[in-house]
PDB file of C-alpha atoms in Angstrom:
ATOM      1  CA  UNK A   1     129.357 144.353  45.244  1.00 41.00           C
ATOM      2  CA  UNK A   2     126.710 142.247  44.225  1.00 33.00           C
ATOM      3  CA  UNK A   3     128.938 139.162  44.578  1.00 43.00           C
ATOM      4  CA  UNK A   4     129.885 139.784  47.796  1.00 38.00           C
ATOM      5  CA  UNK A   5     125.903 140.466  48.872  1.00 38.00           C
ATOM      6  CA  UNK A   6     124.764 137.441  47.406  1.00 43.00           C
ATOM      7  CA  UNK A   7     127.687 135.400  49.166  1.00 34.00           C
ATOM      8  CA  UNK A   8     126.314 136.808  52.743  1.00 43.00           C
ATOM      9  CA  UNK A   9     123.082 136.348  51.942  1.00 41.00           C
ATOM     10  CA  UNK A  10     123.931 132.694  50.748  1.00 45.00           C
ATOM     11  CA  UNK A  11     126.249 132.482  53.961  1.00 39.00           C
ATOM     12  CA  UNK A  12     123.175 133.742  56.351  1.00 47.00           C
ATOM     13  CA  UNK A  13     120.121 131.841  54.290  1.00 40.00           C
ATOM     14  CA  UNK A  14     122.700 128.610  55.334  1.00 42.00           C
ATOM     15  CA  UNK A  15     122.961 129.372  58.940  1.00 43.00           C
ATOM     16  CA  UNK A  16     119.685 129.598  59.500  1.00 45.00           C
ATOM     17  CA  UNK A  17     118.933 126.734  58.249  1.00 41.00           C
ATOM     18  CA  UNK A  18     121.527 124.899  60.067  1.00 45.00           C
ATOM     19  CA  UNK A  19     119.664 126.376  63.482  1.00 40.00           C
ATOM     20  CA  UNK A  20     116.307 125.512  61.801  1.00 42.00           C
ATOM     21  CA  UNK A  21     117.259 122.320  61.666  1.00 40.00           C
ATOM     22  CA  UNK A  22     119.196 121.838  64.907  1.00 37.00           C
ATOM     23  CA  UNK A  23     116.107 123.288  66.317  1.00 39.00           C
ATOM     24  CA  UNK A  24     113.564 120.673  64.744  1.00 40.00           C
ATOM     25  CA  UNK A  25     116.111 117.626  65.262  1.00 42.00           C
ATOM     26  CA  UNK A  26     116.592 118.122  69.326  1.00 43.00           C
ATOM     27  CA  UNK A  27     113.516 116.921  70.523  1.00 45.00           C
ATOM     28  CA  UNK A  28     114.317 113.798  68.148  1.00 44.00           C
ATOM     29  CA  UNK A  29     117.433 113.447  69.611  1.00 47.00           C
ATOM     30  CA  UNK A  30     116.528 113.474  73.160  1.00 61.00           C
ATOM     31  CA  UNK A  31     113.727 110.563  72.470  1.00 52.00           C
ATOM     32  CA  UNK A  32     115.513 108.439  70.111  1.00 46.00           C
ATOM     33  CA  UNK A  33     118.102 106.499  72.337  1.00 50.00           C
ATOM     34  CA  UNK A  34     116.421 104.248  73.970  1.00 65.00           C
ATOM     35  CA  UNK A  35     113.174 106.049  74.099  1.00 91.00           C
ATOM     36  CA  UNK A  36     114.349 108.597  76.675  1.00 97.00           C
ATOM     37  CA  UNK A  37     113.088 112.095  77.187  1.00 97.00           C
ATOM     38  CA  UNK A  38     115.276 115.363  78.029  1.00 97.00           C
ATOM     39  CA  UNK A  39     113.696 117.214  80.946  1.00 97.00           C
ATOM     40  CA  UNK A  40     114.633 119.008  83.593  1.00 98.00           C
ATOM     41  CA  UNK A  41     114.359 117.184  87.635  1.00 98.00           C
ATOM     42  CA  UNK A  42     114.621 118.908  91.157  1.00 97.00           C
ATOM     43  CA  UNK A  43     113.569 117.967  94.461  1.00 97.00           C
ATOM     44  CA  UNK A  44     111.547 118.977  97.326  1.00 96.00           C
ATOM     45  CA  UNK A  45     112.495 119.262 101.063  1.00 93.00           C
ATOM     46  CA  UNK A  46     111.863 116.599 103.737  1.00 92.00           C
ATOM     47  CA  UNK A  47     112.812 115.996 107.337  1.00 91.00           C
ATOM     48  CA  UNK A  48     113.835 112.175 106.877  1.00 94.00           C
ATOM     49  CA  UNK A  49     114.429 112.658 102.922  1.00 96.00           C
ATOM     50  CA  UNK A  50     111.477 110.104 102.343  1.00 96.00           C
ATOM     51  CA  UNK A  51     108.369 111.194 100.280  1.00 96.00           C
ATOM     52  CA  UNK A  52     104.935 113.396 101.332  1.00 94.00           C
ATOM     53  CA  UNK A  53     102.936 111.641 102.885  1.00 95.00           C
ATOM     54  CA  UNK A  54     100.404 114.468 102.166  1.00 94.00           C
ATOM     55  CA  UNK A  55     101.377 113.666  98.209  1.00 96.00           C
ATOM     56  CA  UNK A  56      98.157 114.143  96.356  1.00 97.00           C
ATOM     57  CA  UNK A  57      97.750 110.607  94.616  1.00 98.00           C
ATOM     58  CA  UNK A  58      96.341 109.618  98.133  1.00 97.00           C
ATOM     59  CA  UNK A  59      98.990 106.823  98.697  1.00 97.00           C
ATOM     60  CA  UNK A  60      99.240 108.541 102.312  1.00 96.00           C
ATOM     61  CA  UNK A  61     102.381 106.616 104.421  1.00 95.00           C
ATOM     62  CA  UNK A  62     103.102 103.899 101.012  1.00 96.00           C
ATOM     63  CA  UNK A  63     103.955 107.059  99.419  1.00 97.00           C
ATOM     64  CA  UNK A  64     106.262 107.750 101.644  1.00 96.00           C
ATOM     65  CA  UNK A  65     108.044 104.565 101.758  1.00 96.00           C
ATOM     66  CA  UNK A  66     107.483 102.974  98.736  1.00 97.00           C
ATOM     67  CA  UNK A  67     110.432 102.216  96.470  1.00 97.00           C
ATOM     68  CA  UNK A  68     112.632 102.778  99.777  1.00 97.00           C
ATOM     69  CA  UNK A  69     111.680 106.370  99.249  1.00 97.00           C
ATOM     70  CA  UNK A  70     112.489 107.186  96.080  1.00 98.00           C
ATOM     71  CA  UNK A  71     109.495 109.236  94.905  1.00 98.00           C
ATOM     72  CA  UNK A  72     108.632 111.941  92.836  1.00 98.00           C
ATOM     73  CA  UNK A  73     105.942 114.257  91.530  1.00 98.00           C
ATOM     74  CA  UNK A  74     105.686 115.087  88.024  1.00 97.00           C
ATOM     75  CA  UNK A  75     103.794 117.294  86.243  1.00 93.00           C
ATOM     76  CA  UNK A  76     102.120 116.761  82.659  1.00 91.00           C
ATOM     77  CA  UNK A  77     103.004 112.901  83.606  1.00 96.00           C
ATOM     78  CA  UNK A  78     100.006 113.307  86.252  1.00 95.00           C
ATOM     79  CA  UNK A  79      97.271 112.506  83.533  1.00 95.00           C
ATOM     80  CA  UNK A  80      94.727 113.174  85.894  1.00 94.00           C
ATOM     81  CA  UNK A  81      95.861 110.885  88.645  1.00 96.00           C
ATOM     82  CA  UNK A  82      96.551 107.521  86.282  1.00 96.00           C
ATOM     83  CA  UNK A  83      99.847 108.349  86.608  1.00 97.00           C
ATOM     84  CA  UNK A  84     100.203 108.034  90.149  1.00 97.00           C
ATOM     85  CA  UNK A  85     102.214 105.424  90.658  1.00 97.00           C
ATOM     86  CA  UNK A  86     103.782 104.977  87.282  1.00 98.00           C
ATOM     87  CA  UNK A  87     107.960 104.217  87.602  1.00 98.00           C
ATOM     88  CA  UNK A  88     110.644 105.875  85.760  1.00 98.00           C
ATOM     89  CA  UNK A  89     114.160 105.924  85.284  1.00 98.00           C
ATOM     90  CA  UNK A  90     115.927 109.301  85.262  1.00 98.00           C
ATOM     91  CA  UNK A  91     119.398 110.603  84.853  1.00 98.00           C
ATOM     92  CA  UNK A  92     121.245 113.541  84.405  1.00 98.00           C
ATOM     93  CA  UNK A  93     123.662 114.343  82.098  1.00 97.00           C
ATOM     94  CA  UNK A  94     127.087 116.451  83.831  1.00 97.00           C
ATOM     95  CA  UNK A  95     129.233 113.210  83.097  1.00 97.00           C
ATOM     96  CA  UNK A  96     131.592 113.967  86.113  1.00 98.00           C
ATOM     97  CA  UNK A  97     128.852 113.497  88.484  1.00 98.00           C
ATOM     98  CA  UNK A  98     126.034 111.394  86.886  1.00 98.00           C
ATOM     99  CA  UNK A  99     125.385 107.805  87.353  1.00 98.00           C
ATOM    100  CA  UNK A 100     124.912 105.958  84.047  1.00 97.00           C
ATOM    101  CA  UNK A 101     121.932 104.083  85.246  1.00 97.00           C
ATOM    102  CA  UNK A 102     120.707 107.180  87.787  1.00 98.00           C
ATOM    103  CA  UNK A 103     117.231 107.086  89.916  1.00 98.00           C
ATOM    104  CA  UNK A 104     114.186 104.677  90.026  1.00 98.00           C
ATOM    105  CA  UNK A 105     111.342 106.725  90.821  1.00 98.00           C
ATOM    106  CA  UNK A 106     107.848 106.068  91.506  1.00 98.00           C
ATOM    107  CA  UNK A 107     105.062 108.795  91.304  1.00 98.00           C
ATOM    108  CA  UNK A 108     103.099 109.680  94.437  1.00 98.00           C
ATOM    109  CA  UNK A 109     102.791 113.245  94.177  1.00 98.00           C
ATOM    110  CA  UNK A 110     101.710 115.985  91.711  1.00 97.00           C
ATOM    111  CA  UNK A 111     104.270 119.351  91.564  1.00 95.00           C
ATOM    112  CA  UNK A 112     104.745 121.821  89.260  1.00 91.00           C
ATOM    113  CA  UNK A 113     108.599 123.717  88.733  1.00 86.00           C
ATOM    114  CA  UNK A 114     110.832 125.391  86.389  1.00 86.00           C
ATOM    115  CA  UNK A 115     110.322 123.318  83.017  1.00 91.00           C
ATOM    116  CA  UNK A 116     110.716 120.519  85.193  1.00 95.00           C
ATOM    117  CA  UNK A 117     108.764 116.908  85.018  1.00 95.00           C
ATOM    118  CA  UNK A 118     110.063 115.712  88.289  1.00 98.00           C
ATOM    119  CA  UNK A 119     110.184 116.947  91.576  1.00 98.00           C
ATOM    120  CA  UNK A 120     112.088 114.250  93.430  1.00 98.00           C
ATOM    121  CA  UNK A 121     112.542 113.070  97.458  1.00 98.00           C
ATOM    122  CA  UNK A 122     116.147 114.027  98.552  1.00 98.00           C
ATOM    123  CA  UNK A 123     116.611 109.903  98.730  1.00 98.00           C
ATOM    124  CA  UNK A 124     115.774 109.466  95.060  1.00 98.00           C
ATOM    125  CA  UNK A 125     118.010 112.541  93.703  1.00 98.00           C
ATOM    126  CA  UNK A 126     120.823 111.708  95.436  1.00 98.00           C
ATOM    127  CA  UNK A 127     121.038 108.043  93.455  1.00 98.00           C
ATOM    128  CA  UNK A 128     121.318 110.532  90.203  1.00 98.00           C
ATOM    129  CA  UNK A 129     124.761 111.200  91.220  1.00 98.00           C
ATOM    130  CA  UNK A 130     127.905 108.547  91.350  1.00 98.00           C
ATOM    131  CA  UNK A 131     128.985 109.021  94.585  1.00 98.00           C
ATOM    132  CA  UNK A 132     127.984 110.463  97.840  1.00 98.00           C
ATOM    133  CA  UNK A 133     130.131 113.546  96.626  1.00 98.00           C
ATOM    134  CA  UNK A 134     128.660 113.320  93.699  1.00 98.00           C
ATOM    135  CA  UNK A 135     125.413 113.421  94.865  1.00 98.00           C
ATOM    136  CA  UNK A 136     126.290 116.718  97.343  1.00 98.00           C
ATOM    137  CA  UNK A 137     127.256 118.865  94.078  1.00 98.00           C
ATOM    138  CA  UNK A 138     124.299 117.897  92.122  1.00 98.00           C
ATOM    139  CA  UNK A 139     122.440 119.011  95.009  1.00 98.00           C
ATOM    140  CA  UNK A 140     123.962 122.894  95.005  1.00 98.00           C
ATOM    141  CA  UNK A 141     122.625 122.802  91.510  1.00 97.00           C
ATOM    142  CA  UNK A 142     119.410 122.653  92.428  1.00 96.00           C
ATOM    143  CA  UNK A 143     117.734 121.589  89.111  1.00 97.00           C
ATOM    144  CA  UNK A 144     119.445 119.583  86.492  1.00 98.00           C
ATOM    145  CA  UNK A 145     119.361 118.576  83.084  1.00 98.00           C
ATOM    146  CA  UNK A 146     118.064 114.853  82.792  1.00 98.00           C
ATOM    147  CA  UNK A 147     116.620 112.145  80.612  1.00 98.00           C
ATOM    148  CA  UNK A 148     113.778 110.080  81.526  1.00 98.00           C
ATOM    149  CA  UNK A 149     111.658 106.324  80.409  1.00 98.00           C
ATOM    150  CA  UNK A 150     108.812 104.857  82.017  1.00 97.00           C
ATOM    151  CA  UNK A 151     109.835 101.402  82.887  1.00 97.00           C
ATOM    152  CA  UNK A 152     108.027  98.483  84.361  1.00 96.00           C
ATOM    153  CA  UNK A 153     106.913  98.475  87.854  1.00 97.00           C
ATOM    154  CA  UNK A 154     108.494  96.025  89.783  1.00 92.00           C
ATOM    155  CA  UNK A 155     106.856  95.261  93.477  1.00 91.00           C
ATOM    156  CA  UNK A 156     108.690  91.547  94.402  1.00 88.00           C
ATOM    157  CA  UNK A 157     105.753  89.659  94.036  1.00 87.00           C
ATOM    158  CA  UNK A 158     103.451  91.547  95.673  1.00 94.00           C
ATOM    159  CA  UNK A 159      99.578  91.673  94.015  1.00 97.00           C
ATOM    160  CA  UNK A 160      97.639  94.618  92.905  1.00 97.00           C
ATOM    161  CA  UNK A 161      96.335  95.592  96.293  1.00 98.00           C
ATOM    162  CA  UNK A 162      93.101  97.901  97.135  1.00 98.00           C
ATOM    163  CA  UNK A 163      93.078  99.681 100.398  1.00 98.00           C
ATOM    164  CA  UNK A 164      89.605 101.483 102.029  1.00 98.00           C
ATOM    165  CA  UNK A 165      90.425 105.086 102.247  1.00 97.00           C
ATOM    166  CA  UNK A 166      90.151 106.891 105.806  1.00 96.00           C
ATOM    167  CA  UNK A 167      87.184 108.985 104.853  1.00 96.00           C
ATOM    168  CA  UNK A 168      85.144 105.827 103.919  1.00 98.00           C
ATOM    169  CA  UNK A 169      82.123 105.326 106.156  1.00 98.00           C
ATOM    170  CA  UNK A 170      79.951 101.573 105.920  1.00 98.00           C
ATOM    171  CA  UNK A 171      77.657 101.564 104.339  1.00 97.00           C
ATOM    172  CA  UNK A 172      76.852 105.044 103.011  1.00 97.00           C
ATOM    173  CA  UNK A 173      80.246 105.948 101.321  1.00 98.00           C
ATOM    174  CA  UNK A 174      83.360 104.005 100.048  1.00 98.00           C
ATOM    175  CA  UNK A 175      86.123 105.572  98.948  1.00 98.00           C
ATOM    176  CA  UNK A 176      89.499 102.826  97.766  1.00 98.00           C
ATOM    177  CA  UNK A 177      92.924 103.630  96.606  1.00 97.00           C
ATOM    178  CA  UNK A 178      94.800 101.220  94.368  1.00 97.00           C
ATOM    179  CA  UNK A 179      98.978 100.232  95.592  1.00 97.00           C
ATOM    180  CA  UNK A 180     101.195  98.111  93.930  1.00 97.00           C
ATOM    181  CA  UNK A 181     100.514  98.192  90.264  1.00 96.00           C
ATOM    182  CA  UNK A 182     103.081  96.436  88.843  1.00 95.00           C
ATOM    183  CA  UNK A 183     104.589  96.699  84.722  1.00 95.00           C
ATOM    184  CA  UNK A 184     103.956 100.010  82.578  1.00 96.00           C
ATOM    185  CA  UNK A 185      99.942  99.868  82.957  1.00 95.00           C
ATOM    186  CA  UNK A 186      97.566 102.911  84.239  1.00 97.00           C
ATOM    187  CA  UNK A 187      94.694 102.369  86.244  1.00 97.00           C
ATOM    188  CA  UNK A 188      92.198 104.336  84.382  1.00 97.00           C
ATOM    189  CA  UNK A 189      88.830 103.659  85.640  1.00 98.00           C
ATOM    190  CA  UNK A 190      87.497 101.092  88.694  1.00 98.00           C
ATOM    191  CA  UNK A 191      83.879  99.676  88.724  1.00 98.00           C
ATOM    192  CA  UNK A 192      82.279  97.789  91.296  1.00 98.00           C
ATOM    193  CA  UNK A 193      79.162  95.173  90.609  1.00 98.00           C
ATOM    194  CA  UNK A 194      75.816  96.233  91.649  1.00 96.00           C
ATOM    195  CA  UNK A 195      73.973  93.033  92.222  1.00 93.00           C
ATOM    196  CA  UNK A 196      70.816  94.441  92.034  1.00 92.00           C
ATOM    197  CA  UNK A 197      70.516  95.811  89.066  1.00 93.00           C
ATOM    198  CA  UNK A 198      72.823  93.355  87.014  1.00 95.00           C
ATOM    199  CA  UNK A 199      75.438  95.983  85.802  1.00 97.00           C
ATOM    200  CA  UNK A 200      78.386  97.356  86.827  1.00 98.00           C
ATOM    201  CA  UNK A 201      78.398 100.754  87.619  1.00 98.00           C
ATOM    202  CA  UNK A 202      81.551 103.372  87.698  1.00 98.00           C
ATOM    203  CA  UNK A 203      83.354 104.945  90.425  1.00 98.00           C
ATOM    204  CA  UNK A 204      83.685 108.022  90.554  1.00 98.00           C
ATOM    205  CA  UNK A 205      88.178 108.960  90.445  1.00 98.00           C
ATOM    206  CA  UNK A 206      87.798 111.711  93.713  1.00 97.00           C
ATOM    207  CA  UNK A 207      91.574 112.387  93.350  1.00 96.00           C
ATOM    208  CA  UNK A 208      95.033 110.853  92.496  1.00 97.00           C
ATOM    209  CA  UNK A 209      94.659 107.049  92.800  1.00 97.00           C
ATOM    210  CA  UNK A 210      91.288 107.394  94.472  1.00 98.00           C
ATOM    211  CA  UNK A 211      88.411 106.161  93.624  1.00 98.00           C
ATOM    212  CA  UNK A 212      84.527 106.487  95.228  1.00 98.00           C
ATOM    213  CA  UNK A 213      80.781 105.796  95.227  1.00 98.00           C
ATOM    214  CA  UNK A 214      78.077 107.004  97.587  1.00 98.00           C
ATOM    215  CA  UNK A 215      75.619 104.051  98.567  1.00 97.00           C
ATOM    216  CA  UNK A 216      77.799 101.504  97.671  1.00 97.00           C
ATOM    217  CA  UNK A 217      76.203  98.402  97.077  1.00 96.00           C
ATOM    218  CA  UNK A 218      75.385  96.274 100.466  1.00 94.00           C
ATOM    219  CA  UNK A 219      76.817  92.874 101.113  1.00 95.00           C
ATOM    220  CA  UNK A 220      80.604  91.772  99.389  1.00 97.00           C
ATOM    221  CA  UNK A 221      81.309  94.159  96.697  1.00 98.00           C
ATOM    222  CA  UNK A 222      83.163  92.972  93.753  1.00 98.00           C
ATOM    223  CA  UNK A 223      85.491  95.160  91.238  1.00 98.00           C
ATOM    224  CA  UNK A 224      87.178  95.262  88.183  1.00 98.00           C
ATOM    225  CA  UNK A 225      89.721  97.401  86.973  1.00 98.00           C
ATOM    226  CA  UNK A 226      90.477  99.099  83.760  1.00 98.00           C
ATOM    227  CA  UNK A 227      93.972  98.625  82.537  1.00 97.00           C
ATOM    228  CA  UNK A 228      95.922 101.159  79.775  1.00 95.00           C
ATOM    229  CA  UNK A 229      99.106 100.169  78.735  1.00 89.00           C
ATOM    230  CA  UNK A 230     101.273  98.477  75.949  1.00 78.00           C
ATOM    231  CA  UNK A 231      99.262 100.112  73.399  1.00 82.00           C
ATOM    232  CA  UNK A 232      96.471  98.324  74.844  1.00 89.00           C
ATOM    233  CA  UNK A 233      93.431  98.622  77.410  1.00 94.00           C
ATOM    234  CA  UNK A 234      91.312  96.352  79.054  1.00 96.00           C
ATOM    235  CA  UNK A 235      89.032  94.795  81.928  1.00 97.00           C
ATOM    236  CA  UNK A 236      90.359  92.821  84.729  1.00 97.00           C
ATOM    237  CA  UNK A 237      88.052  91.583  87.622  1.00 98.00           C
ATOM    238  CA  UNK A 238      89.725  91.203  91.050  1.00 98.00           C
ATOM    239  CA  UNK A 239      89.738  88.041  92.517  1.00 97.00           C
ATOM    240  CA  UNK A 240      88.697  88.886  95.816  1.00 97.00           C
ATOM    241  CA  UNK A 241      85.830  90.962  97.415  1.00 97.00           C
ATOM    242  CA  UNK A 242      85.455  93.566  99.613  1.00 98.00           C
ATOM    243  CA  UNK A 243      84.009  91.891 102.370  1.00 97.00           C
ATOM    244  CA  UNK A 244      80.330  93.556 103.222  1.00 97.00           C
ATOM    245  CA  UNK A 245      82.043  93.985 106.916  1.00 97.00           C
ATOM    246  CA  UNK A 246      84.468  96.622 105.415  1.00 98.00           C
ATOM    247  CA  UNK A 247      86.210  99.816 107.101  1.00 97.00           C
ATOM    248  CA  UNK A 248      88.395 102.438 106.786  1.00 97.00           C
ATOM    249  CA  UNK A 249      91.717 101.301 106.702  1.00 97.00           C
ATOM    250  CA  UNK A 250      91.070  97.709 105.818  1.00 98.00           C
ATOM    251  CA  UNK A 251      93.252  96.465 103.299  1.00 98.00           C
ATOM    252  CA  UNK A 252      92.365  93.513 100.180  1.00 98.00           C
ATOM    253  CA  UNK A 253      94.044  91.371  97.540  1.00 98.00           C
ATOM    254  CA  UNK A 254      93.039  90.987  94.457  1.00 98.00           C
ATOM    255  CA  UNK A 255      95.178  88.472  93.506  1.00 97.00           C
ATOM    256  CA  UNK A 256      96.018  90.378  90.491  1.00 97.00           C
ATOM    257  CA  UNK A 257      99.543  90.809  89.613  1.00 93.00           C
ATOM    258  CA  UNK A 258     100.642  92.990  86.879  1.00 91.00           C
ATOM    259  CA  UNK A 259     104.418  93.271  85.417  1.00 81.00           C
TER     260      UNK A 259
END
């Protein structure tokens, strides 16, 4: 009798074990090939199966077009707002219907779902699936299963742009949102030159990708941008100004290009 209670208990001790460590090795497993992540990805309605607009990184109409469309928001990915406009590659994993390579996404939006890090534009979760039938069954699913990687940026050769926000008013308040930040880097903090006093002083991030300052300084104001990315972070000074003439809407290079 004893025999046969030490055998279970051997027996029981073992499978637990096994599940222990089945439970500690999956989240190794889902990051180890090639530095993907398991998730979970969805995606949000929309009239012309573009992106929002509305999305709350500020991009207002490039978030809806950019990357042809294929958008998402994410959740802990936000970090605040520097990830808005980080890319990623995501694909699910039901074989029969999932392209190898799946979606390129870029990040305009924040949103929030069942355990999921992506809530996608119809336009970029249909390129998850193979086909256009494909596509229409991962659709009935609703949310899926799916791996994920940042991966560079890539904007065809267009430089790190800064665009005056529509609430900005000259000269008493300027508010700027950054587009087209190309590679893996984060925008994490934007400081403009105050002349008068020698020093550059920080702008205040409002929201998303936008960035402010009450009595900006008068005349040409220049800026410089910190960079995070690559296991690295750093200062880069845009090449331009804004021009002291400045208004909502108005749009400036910076002859920075990032990839």
């Amino acid at each position: 009798m004893l025999d046969t209670l030490s055998f279970n208990m051997e027996l029981n001790f073992k499978h637990q074990l096994g599940l222990l460590c089945v439970t500690l090795l999956l989240p190794v497993l889902c990051t180890s090939q090639d530095s993907f992540t398991c998730s979970r990805a969805t995606y949000y309605g929309s009239p012309d199966c573009y992106g929002n607009p509305r999305g709350a990184c500020g991009f207002g109409e490039y978030g809806k077009t950019v990357n042809d469309g294929n958008v998402a928001g994410v959740s802990w990915l936000w970090k605040n707002g520097s990830g808005c406009g980080a890319c990623y590659q995501v694909r699910c994993k039901i074989p029969q219907f999932c392209d190898d390579y799946g979606a390129y996404v870029v990040v305009t939006d924040y949103g929030e779902g069942d355990r999921t890090d992506f809530i996608m534009s119809p336009r970029a979760y249909s390129r998850l699936g193979r086909n256009a039938d494909a596509s229409a069954e991962l659709f009935k699913y609703g949310v899926v299963d799916v791996e994920y990687r940042r991966v560079p940026c890539r904007y065809g050769g267009n430089n790190l742009l800064v665009k005056v926000n529509e609430h900005s008013r000259n000269p008493h308040y300027l508010a700027i949102l950054i587009l087209y930040v190309g590679g893996t880097y984060d925008v994490t903090a934007v400081e403009l030159w105050q002349e008068d006093c020698q020093e550059w002083r920080r702008m205040r991030r409002a929201f998303g990708t936008v960035f402010d300052a009450e009595n900006p300084p008068r005349g040409d104001i220049k800026l410089r941008f910190q960079l995070s990315g690559n296991a690295e972070q750093y200062w880069v000074q845009s090449k331009n100004v804004i021009s002291s003439d400045w208004e909502a809407g108005a749009v400036y290079d910076s002859e920075i290009q990032l990839g």
